[in-house]
Amino acid sequence: MAVERYNAPEREQHWRNVWNDADIYRTREDPDRPKYYVLEMFPYPSGRIHVGHVRNYVMGDVVARYKRANGFNVLHPMGWDAFGMPAENAAIERGVHPKQWTYENIAAMRAQLQGVGLSLDWSRELATCDPEYYQQQQKLFLDFYAEGLVYRKQSKVNWDPVDHTVLANEQVIDGRGWRSGALVEQRELSQWFFKITEYADDLLAALGTLERWPDKVRLMQRNWIGRSEGLLMRFALAGKGVRKGEKLEVFTTRPDTIFGASFCAISPDHPLAKRLAGKNKALAAFIEECQRHGTSEEALERAEKQGFDTGLTAAHPFADGVKLPVFVANFILMEYGTGAIFGCPAHDQRDLEFARKYDLTITPVVIPEGQEPLSFDVGDEAYTGPGRIANSGFLDGLSVEDAKREVADRLERAGDGERKVNYRLRDWGISRQRYWGCPIPMIHCAECGVVPVPKADLPVELPDDVSIDARGNPLDHHPTWKHVKCPKCGAGARRETDTMDTFVDSSWYFARFCSPHSDDPVDRQAADYWLPVDQYIGGVEHAILHLLYSRFFIRGMRDTGHLSLAEPFAGLFTQGMVIHETYRDAAGNWINPSEVRFVDNGGGGGDRRAVTIETGEPVQIGSAEKMSKSKKNTVGPDSFIAHYGADTARWFMLSDSPPERDVLWTDEGVQGAWRLIQRLWRLVDEVAEQGARPGAPRPETFSAPAEELRRAAHRALDAVSRNIEGLRFNTAIAQLYEFANKFAAALQSQKTAKDVSLDWAVRESGELLVQMFAPVMPHLGEECWARLGYNSLLAKHPWPGVEKALLVDDTVTIAVQVNGKRRDELTIARDAAQADVEAAALLLDGVKRAIEGRAIKKIIVVPQRIVNVVA
């Protein structure tokens, strides 16, 4: 009899060894079986993982184990998003090579993930920094180039003059480089781009087909693509420096507000602004100041609205004699529309802030229903709601949509405008001036221009002998690597030293998993079998760029003959984070949870108190936040698993809150999961002792207690199955808790009963219980399966079937009325004859009192719903 405490760490390692030795999670294509591809977003090998990372992978693992048990051929791979700046920063800080740092981290994190008991096919493991992977990525680049999906052009970038590198908008803080602190400059550099705008309409329209994606993610992508129907308008310019007949082109989605216009504004990067700055030092200085700040939309929204009056005017297209001043403004993006706007302050917040700063006219032209044009006033917020047009000449009284059409019709007839569809989406600039990335396989020749590297010469490998501490891109400083012969003419030429944005690496890795060792980017037969990914799991922070780039990449691979589909992910789930309290010492320094001890308040209640374990000094307990290294509130899986086992973490992270929400990691919650594991172990031990033997024949009939237990077991199985299918893991676990309580009670009653059918029901229910919790706690599942007397692996056992008859009650409770008023209720056999239902209803005390001896005129029975006695 196994009465000892379940030793999770020891037994879990045993079962992981058994799984590995049997190689049971290796996957092969099998056209005779239905496939299921479940994938979690692969991690960056930053060094160590914490339980926040683990939650993501455990969710996918539960789905993989459940689908595998249901007969699916499951692909569940793992890899590493291994290129990027953190490795170069680590090389600078630690004096190690990025490759060494990256692969050491991969080894450490692989061991950590293996300790969690994930059912991964490690034979398909890949790392994006491995030449075997990025050689295939270079082939895809060349295929995209041949298809016209890759081009090179001059583009404005944020340039750090100290680090000699391009910075993303997010790396510009208050106009300075995030690492060097130097004032950032705006430069024009030749950059490589993917033509994602080629698929703008398709990417937008196909969002409607992604029914198993969260609505919020589809909305975010829809807004990012930003299709807008508007009007391209041309304003006649006047003033010093204006060329004869020159007009300013403006794209607007609100032509209905044209009579509310009080100014025009152009981007600091607009060709007109640059031309004027050539003869105006003050304007040139203003433009230079604008270029020192971030150019992301978020940064421009936060920045104070500033402008420079060029002295030019733009003629209003409808109001004779009205001249609109033309400003260069810091909040206009050259990348959107034409880089020029007309400003209507009453109905656009940015325009309103600008107009108030420069004392410009504010004229409301869209008046809300119930308001009068003469009395309606705009306060601190622009009015952007519906209404009727006013103060607008020939547009007065029209609706917003009718006014848009009228303005468009008139300008098109006059030749000063045309309807146009615009997109917020911009082509994807992939050039990065760094070493640790996939080399762009292009060569620059003075005679032949830009020449692709022949595929036979791939991969273009990164040189190992680089100086990472040099400023700028180490590939530029390498003495030999960039010097090559032109593939066309044989003359001396230069390799492209920019490397690809790491988002490229993660935009097709899921396709490479289908055939990770193929000599081509994908094996078409394998890809056609496995793709699309049936269930993709990851953080909502990747809702836009990663997912949008992946959708683009798959379309590019389709059009270059590598794939036959357009959408990579049939189902998407965005999980919540694991959060933890934060702690600080007296000096305000962050403290790791492992360094903190909570102290007793003497039984008086009140606020929780904590001290440092080492010194006993008071600790400030802060709010619960996302686990992060910077705030030291991470909990690593290694020490935790060594003490409690991986199943405790797996169970707790899925049981405590819905999977799409954050879960608070607490010692109390962990202890609760640990106690549950011990309880389940004891329950199974009792089943092994008290239940029928394995393989015992099924009784022909069941006693009432046996029938009740079987009903509870099969209802739990049905609920757990449905909730795992719906990714409602916490609800499935709640069902398991409920059934475990009923099962424990049944085991107690069984001890005093001599009932062969109940013994068989106990055995069946015990087996079902183990099979139900095994996807979440696979190690405990194997241990319990063995305790029940089986020599086979539970991981290879099929999911049990539900006996549908046990989901239906034999009895039904129905309301009983007398003359239309409810008087009592009746519990009776579901298939009882109508005569029996009538007789039983008349025997109810509530019915007798209501009738009071009167004659029964008729009895109306609605089967299984209601009885109405008419007296």
Coordinates of C-alpha atoms in Angstrom, one line a residue, residues 814-816 826 828 832-839 841 858-870:
I814 CA -41.4 19.8 -12.9
A815 CA -43.6 22.6 -11.6
V816 CA -47.2 21.8 -10.7
L826 CA -42.9 17.0 -8.6
I828 CA -40.6 11.8 -11.2
A832 CA -43.1 8.3 -16.6
A833 CA -46.5 7.7 -18.3
Q834 CA -48.9 10.7 -18.3
A835 CA -51.3 8.8 -16.1
D836 CA -48.6 8.3 -13.5
V837 CA -47.6 12.0 -13.7
E838 CA -51.3 13.1 -13.1
A839 CA -51.7 10.7 -10.2
A841 CA -49.4 15.5 -8.9
K858 CA -59.0 18.4 -16.4
I859 CA -55.2 18.0 -16.0
I860 CA -52.9 19.4 -18.6
V861 CA -49.4 17.8 -18.7
V862 CA -46.5 19.3 -20.8
P863 CA -44.0 16.4 -20.6
Q864 CA -40.9 17.1 -18.5
R865 CA -41.9 20.8 -18.0
I866 CA -45.2 21.5 -16.2
V867 CA -48.5 20.1 -14.9
N868 CA -51.6 22.3 -14.6
V869 CA -54.6 21.1 -12.6
V870 CA -57.9 22.8 -13.5

